[in-house]
Coordinates of C-alpha atoms and ligand atoms in Angstrom, one line a residue:
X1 CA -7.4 63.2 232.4
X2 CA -6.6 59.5 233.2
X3 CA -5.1 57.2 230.4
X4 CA -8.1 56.0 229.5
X5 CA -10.6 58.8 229.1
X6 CA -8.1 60.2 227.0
X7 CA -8.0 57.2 225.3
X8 CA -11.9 57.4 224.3
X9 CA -11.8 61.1 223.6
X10 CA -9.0 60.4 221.2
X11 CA -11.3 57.4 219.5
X12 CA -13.9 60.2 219.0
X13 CA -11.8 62.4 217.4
X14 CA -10.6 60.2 215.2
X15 CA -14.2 58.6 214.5
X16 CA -14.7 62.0 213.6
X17 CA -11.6 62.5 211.1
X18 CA -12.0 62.6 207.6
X19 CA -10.8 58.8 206.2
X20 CA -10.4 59.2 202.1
X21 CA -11.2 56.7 199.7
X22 CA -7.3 55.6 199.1
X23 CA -3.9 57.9 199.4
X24 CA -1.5 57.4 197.3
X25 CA 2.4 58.6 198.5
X26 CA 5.6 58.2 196.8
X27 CA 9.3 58.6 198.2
X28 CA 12.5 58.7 197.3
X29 CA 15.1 55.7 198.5
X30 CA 18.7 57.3 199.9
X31 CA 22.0 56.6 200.2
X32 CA 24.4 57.2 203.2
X33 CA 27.5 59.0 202.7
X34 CA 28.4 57.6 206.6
X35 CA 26.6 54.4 206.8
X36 CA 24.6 52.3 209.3
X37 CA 25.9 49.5 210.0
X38 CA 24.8 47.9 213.3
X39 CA 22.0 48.2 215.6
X40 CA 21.7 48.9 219.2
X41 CA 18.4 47.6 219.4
X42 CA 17.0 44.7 217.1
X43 CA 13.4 45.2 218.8
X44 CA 13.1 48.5 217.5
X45 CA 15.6 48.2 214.8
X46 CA 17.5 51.4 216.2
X47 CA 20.8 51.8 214.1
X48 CA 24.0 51.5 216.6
X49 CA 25.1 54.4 215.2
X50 CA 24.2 58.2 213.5
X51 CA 24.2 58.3 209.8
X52 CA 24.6 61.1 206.8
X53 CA 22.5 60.4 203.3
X54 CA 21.5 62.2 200.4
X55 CA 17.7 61.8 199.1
X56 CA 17.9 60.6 195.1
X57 CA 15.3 61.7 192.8
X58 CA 14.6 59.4 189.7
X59 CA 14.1 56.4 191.8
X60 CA 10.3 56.1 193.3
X61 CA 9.1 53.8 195.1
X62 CA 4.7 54.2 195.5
X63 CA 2.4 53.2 198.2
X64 CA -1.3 53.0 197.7
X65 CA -3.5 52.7 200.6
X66 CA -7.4 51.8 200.7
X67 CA -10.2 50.1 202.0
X68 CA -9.8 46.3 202.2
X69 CA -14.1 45.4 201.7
X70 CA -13.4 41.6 200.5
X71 CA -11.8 40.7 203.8
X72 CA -10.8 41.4 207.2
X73 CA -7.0 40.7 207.2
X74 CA -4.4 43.4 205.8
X75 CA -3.4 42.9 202.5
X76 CA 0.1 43.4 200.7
X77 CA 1.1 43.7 197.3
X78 CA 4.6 44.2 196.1
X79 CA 5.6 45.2 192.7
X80 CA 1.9 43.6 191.9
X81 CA 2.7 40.2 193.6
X82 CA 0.6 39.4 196.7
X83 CA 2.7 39.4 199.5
X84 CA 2.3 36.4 202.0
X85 CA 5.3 37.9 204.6
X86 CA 4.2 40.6 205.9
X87 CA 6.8 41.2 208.8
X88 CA 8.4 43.9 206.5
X89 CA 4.9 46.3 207.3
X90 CA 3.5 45.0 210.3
X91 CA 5.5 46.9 212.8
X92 CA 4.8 50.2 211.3
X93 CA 1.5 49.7 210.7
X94 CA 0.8 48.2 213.9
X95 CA 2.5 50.9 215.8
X96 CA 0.8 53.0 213.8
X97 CA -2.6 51.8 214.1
X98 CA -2.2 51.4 218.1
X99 CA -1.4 54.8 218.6
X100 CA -3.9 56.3 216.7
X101 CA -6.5 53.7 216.8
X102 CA -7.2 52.8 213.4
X103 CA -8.4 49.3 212.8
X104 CA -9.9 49.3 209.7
X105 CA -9.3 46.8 207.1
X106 CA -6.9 48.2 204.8
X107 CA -5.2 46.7 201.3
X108 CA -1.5 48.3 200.7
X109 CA -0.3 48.4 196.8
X110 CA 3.6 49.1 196.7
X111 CA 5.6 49.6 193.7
X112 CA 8.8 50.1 193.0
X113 CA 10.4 52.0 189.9
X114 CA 13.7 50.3 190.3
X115 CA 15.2 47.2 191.1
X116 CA 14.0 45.6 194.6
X117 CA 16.1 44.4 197.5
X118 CA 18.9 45.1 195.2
X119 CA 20.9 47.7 196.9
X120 CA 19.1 50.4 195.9
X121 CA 17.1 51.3 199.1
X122 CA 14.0 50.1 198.2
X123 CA 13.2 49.1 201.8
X124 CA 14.0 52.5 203.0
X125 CA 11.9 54.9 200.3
X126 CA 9.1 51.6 200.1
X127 CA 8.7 52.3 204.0
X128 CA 8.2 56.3 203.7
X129 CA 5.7 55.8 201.2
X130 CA 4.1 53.9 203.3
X131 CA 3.6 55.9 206.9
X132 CA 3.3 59.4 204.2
X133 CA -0.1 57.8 202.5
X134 CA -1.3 56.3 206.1
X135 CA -1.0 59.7 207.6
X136 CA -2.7 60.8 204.1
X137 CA -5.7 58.4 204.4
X138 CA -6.5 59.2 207.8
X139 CA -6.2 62.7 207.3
X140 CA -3.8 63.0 210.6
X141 CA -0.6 65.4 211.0
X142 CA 2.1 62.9 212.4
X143 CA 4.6 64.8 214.8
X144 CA 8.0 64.1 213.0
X145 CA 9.2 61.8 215.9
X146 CA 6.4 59.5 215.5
X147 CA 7.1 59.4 211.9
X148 CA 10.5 58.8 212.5
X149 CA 9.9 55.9 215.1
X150 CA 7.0 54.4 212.7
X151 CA 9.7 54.4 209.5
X152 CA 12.6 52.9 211.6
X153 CA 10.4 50.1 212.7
X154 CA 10.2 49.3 208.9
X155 CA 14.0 49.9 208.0
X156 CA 17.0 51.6 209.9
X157 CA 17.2 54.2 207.2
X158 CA 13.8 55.0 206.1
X159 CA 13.6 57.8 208.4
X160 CA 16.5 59.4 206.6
X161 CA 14.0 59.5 203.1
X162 CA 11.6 61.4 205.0
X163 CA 13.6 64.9 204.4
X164 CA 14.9 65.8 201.1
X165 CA 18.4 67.1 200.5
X166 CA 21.4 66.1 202.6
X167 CA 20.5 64.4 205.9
X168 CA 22.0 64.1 209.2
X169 CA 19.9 61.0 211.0
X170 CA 22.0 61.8 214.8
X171 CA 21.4 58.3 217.0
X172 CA 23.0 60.6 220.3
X173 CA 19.3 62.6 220.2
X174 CA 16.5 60.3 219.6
X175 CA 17.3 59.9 215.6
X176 CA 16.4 63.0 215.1
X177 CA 16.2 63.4 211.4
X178 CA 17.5 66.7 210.5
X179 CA 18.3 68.6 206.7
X180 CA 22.1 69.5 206.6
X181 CA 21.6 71.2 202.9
X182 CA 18.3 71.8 200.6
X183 CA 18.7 69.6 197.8
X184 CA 18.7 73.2 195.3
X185 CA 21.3 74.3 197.7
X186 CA 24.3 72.1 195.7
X187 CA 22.9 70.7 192.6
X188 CA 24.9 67.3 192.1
X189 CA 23.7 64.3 189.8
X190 CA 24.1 61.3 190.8
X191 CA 25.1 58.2 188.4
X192 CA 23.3 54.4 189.8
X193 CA 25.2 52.3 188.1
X194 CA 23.0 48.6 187.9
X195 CA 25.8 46.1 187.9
X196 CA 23.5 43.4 188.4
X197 CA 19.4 43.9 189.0
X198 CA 19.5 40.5 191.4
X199 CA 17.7 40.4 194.6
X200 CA 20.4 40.7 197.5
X201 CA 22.8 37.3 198.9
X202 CA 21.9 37.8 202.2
X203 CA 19.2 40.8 203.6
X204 CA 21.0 43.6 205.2
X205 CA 18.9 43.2 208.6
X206 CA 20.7 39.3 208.9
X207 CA 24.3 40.7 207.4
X208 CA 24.6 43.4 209.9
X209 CA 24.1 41.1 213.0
X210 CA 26.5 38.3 211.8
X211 CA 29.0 41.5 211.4
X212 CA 28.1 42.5 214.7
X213 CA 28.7 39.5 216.3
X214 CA 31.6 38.5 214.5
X215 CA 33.8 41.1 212.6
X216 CA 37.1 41.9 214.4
X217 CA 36.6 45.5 213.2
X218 CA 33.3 45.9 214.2
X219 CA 34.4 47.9 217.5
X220 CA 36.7 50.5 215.6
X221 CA 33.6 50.9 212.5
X222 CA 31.3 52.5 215.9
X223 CA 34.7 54.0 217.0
X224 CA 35.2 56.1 213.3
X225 CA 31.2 57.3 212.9
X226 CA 31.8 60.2 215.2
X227 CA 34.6 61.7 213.1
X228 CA 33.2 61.2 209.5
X229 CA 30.0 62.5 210.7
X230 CA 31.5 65.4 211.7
X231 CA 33.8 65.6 208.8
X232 CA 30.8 64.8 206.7
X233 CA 28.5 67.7 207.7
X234 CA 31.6 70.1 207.2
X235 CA 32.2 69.1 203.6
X236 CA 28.6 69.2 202.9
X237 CA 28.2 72.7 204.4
X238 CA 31.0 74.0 202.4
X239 CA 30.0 71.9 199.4
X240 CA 33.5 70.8 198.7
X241 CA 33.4 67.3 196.4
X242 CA 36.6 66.1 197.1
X243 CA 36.8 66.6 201.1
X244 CA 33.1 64.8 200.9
X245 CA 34.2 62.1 198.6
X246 CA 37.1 61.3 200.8
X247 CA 35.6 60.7 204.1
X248 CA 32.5 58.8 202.0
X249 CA 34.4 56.8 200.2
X250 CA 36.5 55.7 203.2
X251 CA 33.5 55.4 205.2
X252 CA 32.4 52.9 202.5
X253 CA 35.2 51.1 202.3
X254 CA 35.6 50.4 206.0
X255 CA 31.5 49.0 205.9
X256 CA 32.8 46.7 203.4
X257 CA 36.1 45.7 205.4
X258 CA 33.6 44.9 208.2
X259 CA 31.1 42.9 206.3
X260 CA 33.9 41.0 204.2
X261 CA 35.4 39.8 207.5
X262 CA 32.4 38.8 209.0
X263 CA 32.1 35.3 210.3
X264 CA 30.8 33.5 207.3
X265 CA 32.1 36.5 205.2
X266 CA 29.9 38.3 202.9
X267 CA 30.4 39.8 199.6
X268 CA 28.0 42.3 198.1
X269 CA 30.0 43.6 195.4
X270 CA 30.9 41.9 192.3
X271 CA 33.8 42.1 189.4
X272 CA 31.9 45.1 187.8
X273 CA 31.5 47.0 191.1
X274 CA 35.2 46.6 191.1
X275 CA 35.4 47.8 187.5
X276 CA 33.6 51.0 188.4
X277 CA 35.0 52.2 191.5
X278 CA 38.4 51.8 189.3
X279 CA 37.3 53.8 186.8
X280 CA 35.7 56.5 189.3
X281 CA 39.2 56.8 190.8
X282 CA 41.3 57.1 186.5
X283 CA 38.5 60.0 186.4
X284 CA 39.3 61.5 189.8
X285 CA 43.0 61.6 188.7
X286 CA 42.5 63.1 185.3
X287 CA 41.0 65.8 187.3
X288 CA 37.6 65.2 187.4
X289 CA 35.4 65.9 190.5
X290 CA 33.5 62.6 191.7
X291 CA 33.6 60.0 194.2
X292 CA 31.8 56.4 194.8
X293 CA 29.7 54.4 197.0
X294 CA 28.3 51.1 197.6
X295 CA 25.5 49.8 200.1
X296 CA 24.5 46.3 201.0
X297 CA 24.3 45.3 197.1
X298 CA 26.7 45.2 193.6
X299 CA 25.0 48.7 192.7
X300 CA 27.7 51.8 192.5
X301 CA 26.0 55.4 192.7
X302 CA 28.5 57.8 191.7
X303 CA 27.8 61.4 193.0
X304 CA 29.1 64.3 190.4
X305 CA 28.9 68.0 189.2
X306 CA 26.4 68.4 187.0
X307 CA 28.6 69.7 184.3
X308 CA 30.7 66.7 183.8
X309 CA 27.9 64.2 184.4
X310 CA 27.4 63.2 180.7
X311 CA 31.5 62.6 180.5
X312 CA 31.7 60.5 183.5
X313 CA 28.4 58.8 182.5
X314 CA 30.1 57.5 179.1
X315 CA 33.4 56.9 180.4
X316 CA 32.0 54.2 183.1
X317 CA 30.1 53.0 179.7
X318 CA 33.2 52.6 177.5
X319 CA 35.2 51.6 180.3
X320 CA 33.0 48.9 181.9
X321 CA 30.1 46.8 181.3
X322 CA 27.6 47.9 183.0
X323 CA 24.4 47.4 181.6
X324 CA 22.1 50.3 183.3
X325 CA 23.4 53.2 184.0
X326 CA 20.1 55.5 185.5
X327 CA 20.9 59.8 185.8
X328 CA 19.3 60.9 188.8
X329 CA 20.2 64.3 190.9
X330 CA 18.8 65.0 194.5
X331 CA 15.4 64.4 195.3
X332 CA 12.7 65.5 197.7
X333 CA 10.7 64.4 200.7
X334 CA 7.6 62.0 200.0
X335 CA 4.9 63.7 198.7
X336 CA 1.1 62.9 198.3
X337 CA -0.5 62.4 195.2
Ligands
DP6_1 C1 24.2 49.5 203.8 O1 18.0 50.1 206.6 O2 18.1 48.2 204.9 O3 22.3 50.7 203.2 O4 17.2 48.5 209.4 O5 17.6 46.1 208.9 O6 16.1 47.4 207.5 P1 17.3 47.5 208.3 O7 18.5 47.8 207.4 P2 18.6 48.8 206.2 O8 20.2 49.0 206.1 C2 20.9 50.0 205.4 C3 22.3 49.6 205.3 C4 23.1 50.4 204.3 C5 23.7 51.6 204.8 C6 22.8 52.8 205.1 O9 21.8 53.0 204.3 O10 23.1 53.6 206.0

């Protein structure tokens, strides 16, 4: 069949597909354990590297999608504010509307339970919210690749929210998503400390060029992923804490050694990240099983057993001054309302 009968048989079938009223997805944001930090490809924002993340429950972010009848241009709210950029959704939707040809005129409500562009991955679970209620409101099964390619568009590591659990997100074989452990497989709670509720310095996207182009440790950062990946997958199979907070924790702290010496150097952390990454390590010596990270913001998670959760949680409390401290454990893929 040439390219473009099969193009007009597919525009039948999809004239004949069942379009609902509105769909309305949620997803979870994650957090790497082995970050990316870099990207191969600014085009199609491919990561320069393979990441590991775990999928957090109690932060949501929600994605409405419906007909636009008042006018003809895609609209955009965002936490209820009418959005004026819309280069944050246009490439998914627009790869997603080429490839299945749907034009209609659509209005996109977004909202976020949780602090935006603050660190807390809000790009990443706003994204798969938003391809999970477009596949939703056209009634279509998305192969998993195109889901992939449609969330990366958005944000380097919105494909990683698309599974639940542990994820391995392996930039050697097409960033292929891929679930390294159910999230009821090892039950761990997860402590986001807010240090500050601030929108962001400087956007990831622009941060991780400058570093890039500039760090002098950029080339040993694409050098370590290899190892703490596969160091990473290890721990997580054989659930040890420790081993998994080691290699995540320096795998964090080499990100930040690369963004700090970036030329103009950046700083996402503040005095009360520094606070609680102190006070994660006093627990760690009295014994306690826990270890830290921090993403392109001030915000610490700190991942836990669930038995000591509630000690560790008041300890950061007494010990620092963190004004939000939000319990969350490990969360699932996006699912449709
Ligand atoms: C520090 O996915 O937000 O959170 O692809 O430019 O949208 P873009 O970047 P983004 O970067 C995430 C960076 C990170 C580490 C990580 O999540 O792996």
């Amino acid at each position: 069949m040439s390219d473009k009968v099969y193009y007009f048989e597919t525009l039948k079938f999809l004239d004949k597909r069942k379009k609902l009223k509105e769909a309305i997805s949620i997803a979870h944001p994650n957090f790497a354990l082995v970050k990316y930090w870099g990207k191969n490809d600014t085009e199609e924002n491919q990561p320069a590297m393979s990441s590991v993340s775990v999928t957090i429950d109690s932060l949501i972010s929600k994605t409405k999608i419906s007909e636009n009848s008042s006018s003809k241009d895609l609209k955009w709210s965002l936490n209820g504010r009418e959005q004026n950029d819309l280069n944050r959704i246009l490439p998914t939707i627009n790869y997603l509307s080429n490839l299945y040809g749907t034009k209609d005129n659509i209005q996109i409500e977004s909202n976020n339970n949780f602090p935006t562009a603050a660190g807390l991955a809000s790009s990443a679970s706003g994204i798969a919210s938003l391809v999970t209620a477009f596949e939703r409101y056209y009634d279509l099964q998305l192969p998993i690749e195109e889901k992939i390619k449609a969330c990366m568009l958005g944000s380097g590591s919105a494909p990683r929210s698309l599974l639940g659990g542990f994820v391995l997100m392996d930039h050697l074989d097409h960033f292929r998503c891929s679930q390294i452990l159910e999230r009821t497989e090892w039950q761990l709670n997860i402590l986001v400390c807010i240090t500050s509720a601030q929108e962001k310095i400087i956007s990831s996207r622009q941060a991780m060029e400058i570093s890039r182009k500039t760090s002098p440790h950029y080339g040993k950062w694409l050098d370590i992923n290899s190892s703490h990946i596969r160091q990473a997958i290890r721990f997580i199979k054989a659930k040890d804490l420790l081993g998994l907070g080691r290699v995540s924790e320096e795998n964090c702290d080499f990100m930040h050694k690369v963004i700090n010496s970036s030329v103009p150097s950046i700083t996402y952390k503040n005095r009360m990240t520094e606070m609680c990454i102190e006070t994660v390590k006093q627990l760690r010596e009295r014994g306690h099983q826990l270890f830290y990270t921090v993403d392109a913001g001030p915000q610490v998670k700190i991942i836990c057993e669930q038995k000591t959760s509630k000690i560790i949680k008041d300890a950061i409390l007494r010990q620092t001054i963190v004004p939000q401290i939000i319990d969350a454990s490990i969360g699932m893929p996006p699912q449709s309302l």
